[in-house]
Coordinates of C-alpha atoms in Angstrom, one line a residue:
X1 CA -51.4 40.3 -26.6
X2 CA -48.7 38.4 -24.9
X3 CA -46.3 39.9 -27.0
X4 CA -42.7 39.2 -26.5
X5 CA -42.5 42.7 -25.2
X6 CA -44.2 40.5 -22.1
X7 CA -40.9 38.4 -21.7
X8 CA -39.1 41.5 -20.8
X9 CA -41.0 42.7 -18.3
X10 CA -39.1 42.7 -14.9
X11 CA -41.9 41.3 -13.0
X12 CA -45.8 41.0 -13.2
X13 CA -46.4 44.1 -15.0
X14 CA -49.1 45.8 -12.8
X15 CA -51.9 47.2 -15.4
X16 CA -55.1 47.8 -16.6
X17 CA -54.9 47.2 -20.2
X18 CA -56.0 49.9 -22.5
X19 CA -57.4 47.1 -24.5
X20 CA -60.7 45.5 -24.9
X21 CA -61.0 42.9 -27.6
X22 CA -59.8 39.5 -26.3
X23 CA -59.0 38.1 -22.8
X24 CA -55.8 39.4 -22.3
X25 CA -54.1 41.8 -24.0
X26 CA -55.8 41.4 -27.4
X27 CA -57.4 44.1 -29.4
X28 CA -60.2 43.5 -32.1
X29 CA -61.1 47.6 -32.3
X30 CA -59.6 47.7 -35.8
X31 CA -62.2 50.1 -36.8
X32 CA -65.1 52.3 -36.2
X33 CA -67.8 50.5 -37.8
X34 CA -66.0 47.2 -35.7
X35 CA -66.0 48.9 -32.4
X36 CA -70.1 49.9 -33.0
X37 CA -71.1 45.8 -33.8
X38 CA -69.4 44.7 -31.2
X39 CA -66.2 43.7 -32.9
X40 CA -68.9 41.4 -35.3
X41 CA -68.1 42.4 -38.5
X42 CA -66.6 39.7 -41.2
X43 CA -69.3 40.5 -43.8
X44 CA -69.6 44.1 -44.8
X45 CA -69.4 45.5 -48.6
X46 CA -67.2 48.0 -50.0
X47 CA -65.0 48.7 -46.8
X48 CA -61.0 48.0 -46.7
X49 CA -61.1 47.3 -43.1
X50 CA -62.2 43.4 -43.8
X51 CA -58.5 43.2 -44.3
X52 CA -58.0 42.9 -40.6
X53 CA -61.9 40.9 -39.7
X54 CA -62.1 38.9 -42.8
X55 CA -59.9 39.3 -45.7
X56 CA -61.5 37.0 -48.3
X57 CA -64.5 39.7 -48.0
X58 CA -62.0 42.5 -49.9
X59 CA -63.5 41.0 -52.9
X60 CA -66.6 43.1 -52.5
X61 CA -64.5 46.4 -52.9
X62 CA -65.9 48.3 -56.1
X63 CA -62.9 49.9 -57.4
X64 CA -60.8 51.4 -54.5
X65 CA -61.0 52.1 -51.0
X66 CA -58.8 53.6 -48.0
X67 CA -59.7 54.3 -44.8
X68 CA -58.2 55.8 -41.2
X69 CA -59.6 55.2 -38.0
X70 CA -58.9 56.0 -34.3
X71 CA -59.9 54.3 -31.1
X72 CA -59.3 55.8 -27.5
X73 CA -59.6 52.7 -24.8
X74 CA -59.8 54.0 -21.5
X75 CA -59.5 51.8 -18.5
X76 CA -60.6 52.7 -15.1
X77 CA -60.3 50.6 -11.4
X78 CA -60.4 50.6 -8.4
X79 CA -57.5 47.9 -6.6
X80 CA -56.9 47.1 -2.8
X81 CA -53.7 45.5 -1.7
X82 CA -52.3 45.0 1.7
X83 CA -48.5 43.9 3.1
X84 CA -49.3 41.0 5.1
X85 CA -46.0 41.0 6.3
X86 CA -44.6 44.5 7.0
X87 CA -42.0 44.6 5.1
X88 CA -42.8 46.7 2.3
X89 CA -44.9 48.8 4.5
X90 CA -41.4 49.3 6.4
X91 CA -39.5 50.9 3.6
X92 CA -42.1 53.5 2.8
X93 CA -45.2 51.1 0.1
X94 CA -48.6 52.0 1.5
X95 CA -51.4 49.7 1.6
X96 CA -54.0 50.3 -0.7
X97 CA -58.1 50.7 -0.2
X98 CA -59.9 51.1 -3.3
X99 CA -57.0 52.8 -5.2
X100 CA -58.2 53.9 -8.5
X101 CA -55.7 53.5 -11.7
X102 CA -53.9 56.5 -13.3
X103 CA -56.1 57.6 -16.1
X104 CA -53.9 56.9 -18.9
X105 CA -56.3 56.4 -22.0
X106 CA -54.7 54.1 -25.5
X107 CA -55.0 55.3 -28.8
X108 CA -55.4 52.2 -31.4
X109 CA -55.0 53.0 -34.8
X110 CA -56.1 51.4 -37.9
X111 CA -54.9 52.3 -41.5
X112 CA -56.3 50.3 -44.6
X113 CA -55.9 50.8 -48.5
X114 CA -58.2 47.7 -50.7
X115 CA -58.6 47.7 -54.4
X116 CA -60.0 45.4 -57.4
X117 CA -57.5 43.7 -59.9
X118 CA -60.4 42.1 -61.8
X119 CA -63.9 40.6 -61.4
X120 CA -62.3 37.9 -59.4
X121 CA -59.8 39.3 -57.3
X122 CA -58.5 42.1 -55.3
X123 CA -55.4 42.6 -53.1
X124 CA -55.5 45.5 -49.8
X125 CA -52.8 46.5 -47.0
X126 CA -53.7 47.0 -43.6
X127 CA -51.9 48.5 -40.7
X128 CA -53.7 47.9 -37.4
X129 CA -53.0 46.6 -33.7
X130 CA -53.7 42.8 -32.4
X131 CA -51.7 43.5 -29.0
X132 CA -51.4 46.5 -26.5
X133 CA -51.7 48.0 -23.0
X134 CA -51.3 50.4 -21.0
X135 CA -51.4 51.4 -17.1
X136 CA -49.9 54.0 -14.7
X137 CA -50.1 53.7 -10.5
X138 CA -48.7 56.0 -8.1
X139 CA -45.5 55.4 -7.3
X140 CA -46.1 55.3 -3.4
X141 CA -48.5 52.2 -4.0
X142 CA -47.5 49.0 -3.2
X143 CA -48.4 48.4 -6.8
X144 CA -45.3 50.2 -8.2
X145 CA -43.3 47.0 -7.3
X146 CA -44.6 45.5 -10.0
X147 CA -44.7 48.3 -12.3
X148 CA -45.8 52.0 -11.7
X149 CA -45.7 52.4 -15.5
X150 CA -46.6 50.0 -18.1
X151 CA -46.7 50.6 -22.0
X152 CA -46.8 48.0 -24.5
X153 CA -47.4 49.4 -28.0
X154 CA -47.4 47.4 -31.3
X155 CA -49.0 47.2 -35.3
X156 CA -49.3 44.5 -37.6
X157 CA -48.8 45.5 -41.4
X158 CA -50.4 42.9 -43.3
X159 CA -50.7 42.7 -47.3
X160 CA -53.5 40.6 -48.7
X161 CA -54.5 38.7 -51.9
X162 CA -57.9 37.7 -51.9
X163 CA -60.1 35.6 -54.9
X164 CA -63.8 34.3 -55.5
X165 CA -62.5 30.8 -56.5
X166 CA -66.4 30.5 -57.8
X167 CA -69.7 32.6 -56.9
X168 CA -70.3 31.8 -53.7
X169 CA -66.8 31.0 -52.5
X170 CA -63.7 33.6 -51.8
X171 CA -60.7 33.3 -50.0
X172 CA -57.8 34.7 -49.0
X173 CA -53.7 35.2 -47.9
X174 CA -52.1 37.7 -46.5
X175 CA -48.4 38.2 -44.3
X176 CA -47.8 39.7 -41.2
X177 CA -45.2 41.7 -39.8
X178 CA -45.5 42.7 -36.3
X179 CA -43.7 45.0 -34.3
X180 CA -44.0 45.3 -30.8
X181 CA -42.5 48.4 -27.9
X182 CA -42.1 47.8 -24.5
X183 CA -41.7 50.2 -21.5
X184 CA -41.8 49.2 -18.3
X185 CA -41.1 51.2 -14.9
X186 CA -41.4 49.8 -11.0
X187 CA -39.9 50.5 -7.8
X188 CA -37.8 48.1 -6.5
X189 CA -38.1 47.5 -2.8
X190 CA -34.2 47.3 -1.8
X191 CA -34.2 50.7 -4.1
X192 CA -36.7 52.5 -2.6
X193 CA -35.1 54.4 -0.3
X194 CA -32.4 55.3 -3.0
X195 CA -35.7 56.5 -5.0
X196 CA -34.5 53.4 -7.3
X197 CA -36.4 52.3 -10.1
X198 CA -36.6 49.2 -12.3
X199 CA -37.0 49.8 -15.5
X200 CA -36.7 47.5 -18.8
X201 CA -37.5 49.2 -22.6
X202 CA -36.8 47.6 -25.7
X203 CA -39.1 47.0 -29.3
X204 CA -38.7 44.2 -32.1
X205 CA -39.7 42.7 -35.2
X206 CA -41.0 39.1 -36.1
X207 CA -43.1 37.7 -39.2
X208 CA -46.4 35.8 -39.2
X209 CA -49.3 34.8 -41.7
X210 CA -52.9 34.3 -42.4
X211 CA -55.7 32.7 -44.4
X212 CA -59.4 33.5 -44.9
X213 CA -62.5 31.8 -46.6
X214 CA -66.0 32.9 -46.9
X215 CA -69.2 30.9 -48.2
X216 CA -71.9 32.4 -49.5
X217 CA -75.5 30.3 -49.0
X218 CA -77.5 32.6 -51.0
X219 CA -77.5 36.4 -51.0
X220 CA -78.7 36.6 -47.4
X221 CA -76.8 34.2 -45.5
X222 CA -72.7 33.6 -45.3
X223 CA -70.1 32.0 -43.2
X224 CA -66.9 33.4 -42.8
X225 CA -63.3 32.0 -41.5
X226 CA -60.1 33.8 -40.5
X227 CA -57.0 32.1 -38.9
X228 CA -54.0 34.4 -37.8
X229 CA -50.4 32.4 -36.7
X230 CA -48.7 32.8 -33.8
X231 CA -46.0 34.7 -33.7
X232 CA -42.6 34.3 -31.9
X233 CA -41.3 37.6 -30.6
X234 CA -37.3 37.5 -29.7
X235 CA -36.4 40.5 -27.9
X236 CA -32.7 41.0 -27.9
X237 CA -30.5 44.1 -26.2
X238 CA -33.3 46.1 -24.3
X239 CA -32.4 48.9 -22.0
X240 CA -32.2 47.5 -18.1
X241 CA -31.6 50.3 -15.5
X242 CA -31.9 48.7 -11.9
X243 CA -31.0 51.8 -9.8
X244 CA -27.6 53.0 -10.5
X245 CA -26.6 49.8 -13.0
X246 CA -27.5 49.7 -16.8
X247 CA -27.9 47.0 -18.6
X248 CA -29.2 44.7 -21.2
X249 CA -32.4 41.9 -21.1
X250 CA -33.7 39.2 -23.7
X251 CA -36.8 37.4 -23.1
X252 CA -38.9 35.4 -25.5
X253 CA -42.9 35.4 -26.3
X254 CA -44.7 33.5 -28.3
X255 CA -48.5 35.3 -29.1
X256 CA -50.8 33.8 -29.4
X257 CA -52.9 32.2 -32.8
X258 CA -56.7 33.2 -33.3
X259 CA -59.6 31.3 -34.9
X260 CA -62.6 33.4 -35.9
X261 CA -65.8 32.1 -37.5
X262 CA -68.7 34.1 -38.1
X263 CA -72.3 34.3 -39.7
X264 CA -74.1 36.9 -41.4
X265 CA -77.3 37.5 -42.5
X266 CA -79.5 39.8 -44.0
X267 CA -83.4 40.8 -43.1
X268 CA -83.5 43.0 -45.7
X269 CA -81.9 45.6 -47.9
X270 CA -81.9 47.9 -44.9
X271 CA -81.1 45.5 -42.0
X272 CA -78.3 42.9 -41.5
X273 CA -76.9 40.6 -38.5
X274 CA -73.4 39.8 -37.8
X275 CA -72.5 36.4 -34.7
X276 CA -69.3 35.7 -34.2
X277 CA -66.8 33.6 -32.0
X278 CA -63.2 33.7 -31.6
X279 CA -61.0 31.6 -29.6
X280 CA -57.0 32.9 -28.7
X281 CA -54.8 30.3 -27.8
X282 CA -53.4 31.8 -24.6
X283 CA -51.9 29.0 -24.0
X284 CA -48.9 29.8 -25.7
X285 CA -48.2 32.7 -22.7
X286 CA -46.9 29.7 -20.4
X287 CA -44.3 32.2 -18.8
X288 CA -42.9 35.9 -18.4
X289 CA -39.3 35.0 -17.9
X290 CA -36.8 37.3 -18.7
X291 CA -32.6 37.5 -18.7
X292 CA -30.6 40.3 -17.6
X293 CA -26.9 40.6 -17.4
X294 CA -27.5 42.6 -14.5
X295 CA -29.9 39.6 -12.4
X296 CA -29.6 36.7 -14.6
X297 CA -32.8 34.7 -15.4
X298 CA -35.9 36.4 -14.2
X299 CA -38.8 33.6 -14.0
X300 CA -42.5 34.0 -13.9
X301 CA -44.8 31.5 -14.7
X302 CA -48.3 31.9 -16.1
X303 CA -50.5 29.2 -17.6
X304 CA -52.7 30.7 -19.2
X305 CA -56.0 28.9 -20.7
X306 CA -57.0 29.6 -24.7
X307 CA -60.6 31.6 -24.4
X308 CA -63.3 32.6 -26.5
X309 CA -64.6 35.8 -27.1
X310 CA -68.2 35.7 -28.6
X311 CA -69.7 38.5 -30.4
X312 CA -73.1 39.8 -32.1
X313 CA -73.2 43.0 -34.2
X314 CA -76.1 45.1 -36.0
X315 CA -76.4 47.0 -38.6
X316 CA -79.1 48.9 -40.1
X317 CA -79.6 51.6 -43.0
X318 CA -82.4 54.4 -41.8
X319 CA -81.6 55.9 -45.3
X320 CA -79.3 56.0 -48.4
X321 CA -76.6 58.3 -46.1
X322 CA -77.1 57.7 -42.2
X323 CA -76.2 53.7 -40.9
X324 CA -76.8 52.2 -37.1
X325 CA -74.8 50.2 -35.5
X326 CA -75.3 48.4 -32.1
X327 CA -73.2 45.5 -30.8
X328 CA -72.1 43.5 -27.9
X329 CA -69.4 41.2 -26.8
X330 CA -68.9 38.6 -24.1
X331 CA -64.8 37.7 -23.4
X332 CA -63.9 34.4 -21.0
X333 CA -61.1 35.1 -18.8
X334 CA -58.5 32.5 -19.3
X335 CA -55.9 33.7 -16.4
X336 CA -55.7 31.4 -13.9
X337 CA -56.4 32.8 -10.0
X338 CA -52.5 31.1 -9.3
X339 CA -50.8 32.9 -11.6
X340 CA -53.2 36.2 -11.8
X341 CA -51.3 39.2 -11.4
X342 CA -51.9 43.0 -12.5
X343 CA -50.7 42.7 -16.0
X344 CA -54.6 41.9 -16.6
X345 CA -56.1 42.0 -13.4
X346 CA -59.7 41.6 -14.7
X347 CA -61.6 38.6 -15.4
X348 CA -64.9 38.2 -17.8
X349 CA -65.1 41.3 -19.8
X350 CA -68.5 42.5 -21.5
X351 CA -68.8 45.3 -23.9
X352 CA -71.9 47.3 -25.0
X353 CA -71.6 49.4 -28.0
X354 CA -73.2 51.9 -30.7
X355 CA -72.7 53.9 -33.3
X356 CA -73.8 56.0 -36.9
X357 CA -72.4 56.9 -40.1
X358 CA -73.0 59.4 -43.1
X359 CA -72.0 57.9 -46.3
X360 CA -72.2 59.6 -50.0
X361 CA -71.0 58.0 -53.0
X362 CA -67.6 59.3 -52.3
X363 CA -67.2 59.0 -48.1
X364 CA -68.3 57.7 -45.2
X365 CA -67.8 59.4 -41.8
X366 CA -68.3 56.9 -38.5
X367 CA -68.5 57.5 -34.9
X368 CA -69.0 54.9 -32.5
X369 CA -69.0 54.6 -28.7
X370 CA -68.9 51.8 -26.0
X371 CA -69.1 51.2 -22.7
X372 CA -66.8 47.2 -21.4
X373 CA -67.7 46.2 -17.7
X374 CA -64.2 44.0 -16.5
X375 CA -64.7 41.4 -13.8
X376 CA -63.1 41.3 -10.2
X377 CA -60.2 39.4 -10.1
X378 CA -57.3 38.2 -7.0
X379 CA -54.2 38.7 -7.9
X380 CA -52.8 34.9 -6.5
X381 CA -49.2 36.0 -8.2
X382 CA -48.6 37.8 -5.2
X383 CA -49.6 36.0 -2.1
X384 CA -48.7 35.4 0.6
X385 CA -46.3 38.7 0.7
X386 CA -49.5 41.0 -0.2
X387 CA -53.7 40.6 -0.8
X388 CA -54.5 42.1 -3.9
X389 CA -57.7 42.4 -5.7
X390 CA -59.2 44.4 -8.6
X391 CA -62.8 45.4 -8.6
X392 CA -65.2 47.9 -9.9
X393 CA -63.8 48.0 -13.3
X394 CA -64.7 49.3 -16.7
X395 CA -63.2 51.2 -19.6
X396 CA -64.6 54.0 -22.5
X397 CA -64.2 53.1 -26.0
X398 CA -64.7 55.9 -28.8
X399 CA -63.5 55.3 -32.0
X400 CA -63.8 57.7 -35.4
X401 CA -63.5 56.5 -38.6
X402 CA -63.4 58.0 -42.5
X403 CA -63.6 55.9 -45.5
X404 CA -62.7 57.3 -49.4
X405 CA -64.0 55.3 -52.1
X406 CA -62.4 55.9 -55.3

């Protein structure tokens, strides 16, 4: 989720990301069924949401199929930070013990439509969200420096064309257009005392692509591969208010590209597997700079390191109308201790999840819930001014979900 909305940013945005999905800002909760295997989920029949987890699987739709889901991420913390200097702690920033993080919960929608052209082919349109956050601290922290108030919204709209090239072999195209918001608020020390704030807020456009292919061994065992581009996100004229001045800032993102291969199988008619991996080339988040015509050039490196985020998802029918779902997920942390700051101030990441559905010939009703532990992390960014660590953290995950076949 490095999106460019990142580069505008004026200074390490200080959150907890109301994101699970990928080290960073990366979401993968593009549906209920997803969220309840873990994010493992390449392989299933009949369902327009393989448009965002493997869109050469579309193929399987019947005839048509839409569906709508909704995912509520909320991240909670606990952060200590203290002024090793004075300074801040001068002009009114309190050190922090075990501060807990604004409850400020992320909604992540997903919107899909998929239908059959012939036996061979099928084309689908999804609308769902590979980057976000969100965080809010008290503005009497020494936290609010950074940013009191961070929101990073987005969606990807992305049409798909999909083919079984033979029997056991499908793949697929699809474009991207991605569209990413930005608002960001912190108090800026020379400011405070004016009750100044910081504050940068802008949204944009940019294009990117994909391909998929799936293999299918027999009828119980497939391979599936998805590739998504990176995408170059130009932010030009956003809102800059430092205290009394207004102004304009541009900055410049590049997110990252993701490579997901996966492996299902199936027990039985009942009963099915689902392993994944996924690696994020975070690598392209080298920087957070931004330029103001208020400051100039704002600079902040990062150096990030790609990751992988390894998955395993279950699914399992108890009858013709009520599916299971369990899944789990293990995310590296890829921030380097250096450069680690409260944009993301977590490290490893593990998710537990579960869920059920009803399904008749014409519906299917989900609900899933799950439960991501986030590891400690020190915030390096921001010695040797102040000591800051996160620790203690986790976030909810619920997600709904209804499916229409036609």
């Amino acid at each position: 989720m490095k999106k460019k909305l990142l580069a505008l940013a004026a200074a390490s945005m200080l959150l907890v990301p109301a994101v699970a999905g990928a080290e960073g800002f990366g979401i993968v909760e593009w549906s209920a069924e997803g969220v309840g295997m873990g994010g493992a989920r390449m392989f299933a029949d009949n369902d327009p949401a393989m448009i965002s987890y493997n869109p050469a699987h579309i193929t399987s739709i019947e005839k048509k199929a839409a569906s709508f889901h909704v995912t509520s991420i909320s991240p909670h913390g606990k952060f200590s930070a203290t002024d090793n200097t004075g300074m801040l702690n001068a002009v009114g920033f309190k050190n922090e013990t075990d501060r807990s993080n604004r409850i400020a919960p992320g909604m992540v929608p997903g919107l899909y439509y998929a239908q059959k052209i012939d036996d061979k082919s099928a084309w689908g349109i999804g609308t769902f969200t590979r980057y976000g956050m969100i965080s809010e601290f008290e503005k009497s922290s020494i936290f609010s420096i950074s940013a009191y108030k961070s929101k990073m919204t987005g969606l990807s709209i992305t049409p798909v064309y999909a083919r079984k090239i033979s029997n056991k072999f499908s793949a697929a195209v699809g474009a991207e257009l991605n569209y990413v918001n930005l608002d960001v608020r912190n108090n800026a020390p020379i400011l405070k005392k004016m009750s100044g704030n910081m504050n940068v807020k802008g949204d944009t456009w940019a294009a990117g692509w994909n391909v998929a292919m799936e293999y299918n061994f027999d009828q119980k065992n497939q391979v599936g591969f998805v590739y998504r581009s990176k995408i170059s996100q130009n932010m030009q004229n956003a809102n800059f208010v430092f205290g009394p001045i207004v102004g304009k800032a541009n900055g410049k993102v590049v997110l990252p590209d993701t490579y997901t291969i996966g492996y299902g199988h199936k027990f039985n008619d009942k009963t099915r597997v689902e392993v994944q991996a996924m690696r994020t080339n975070w690598h392209t988040y080298e920087s957070f700079d931004i330029t103001t015509d208020v400051l100039g050039k704002i600079a902040s490196p990062k150096n990030w390191s790609d990751g992988w985020r390894y998955a395993i998802g279950l699914e399992h029918k108890f009858s013709n109308k009520y599916i299971g779902y369990l899944g789990y997920s293990y995310d590296q942390a890829g921030i380097p201790t250096s450069t680690a700051d409260f944009m993301i101030p977590t490290g490893n990441r593990r998710t537990y999840s579960i869920g059920c559905s009803y399904k008749d010939k014409k519906q299917m009703l989900t609900g899933t819930l799950a439960y991501m532990a986030l590891g400690d992390k020190h915030m390096g960014s921001m010695e040797p001014l102040v000591t800051a660590t996160s620790h203690n953290n986790y976030a909810k995950i619920w997600s709904i979900g209804y499916t229409r076949f036609f």
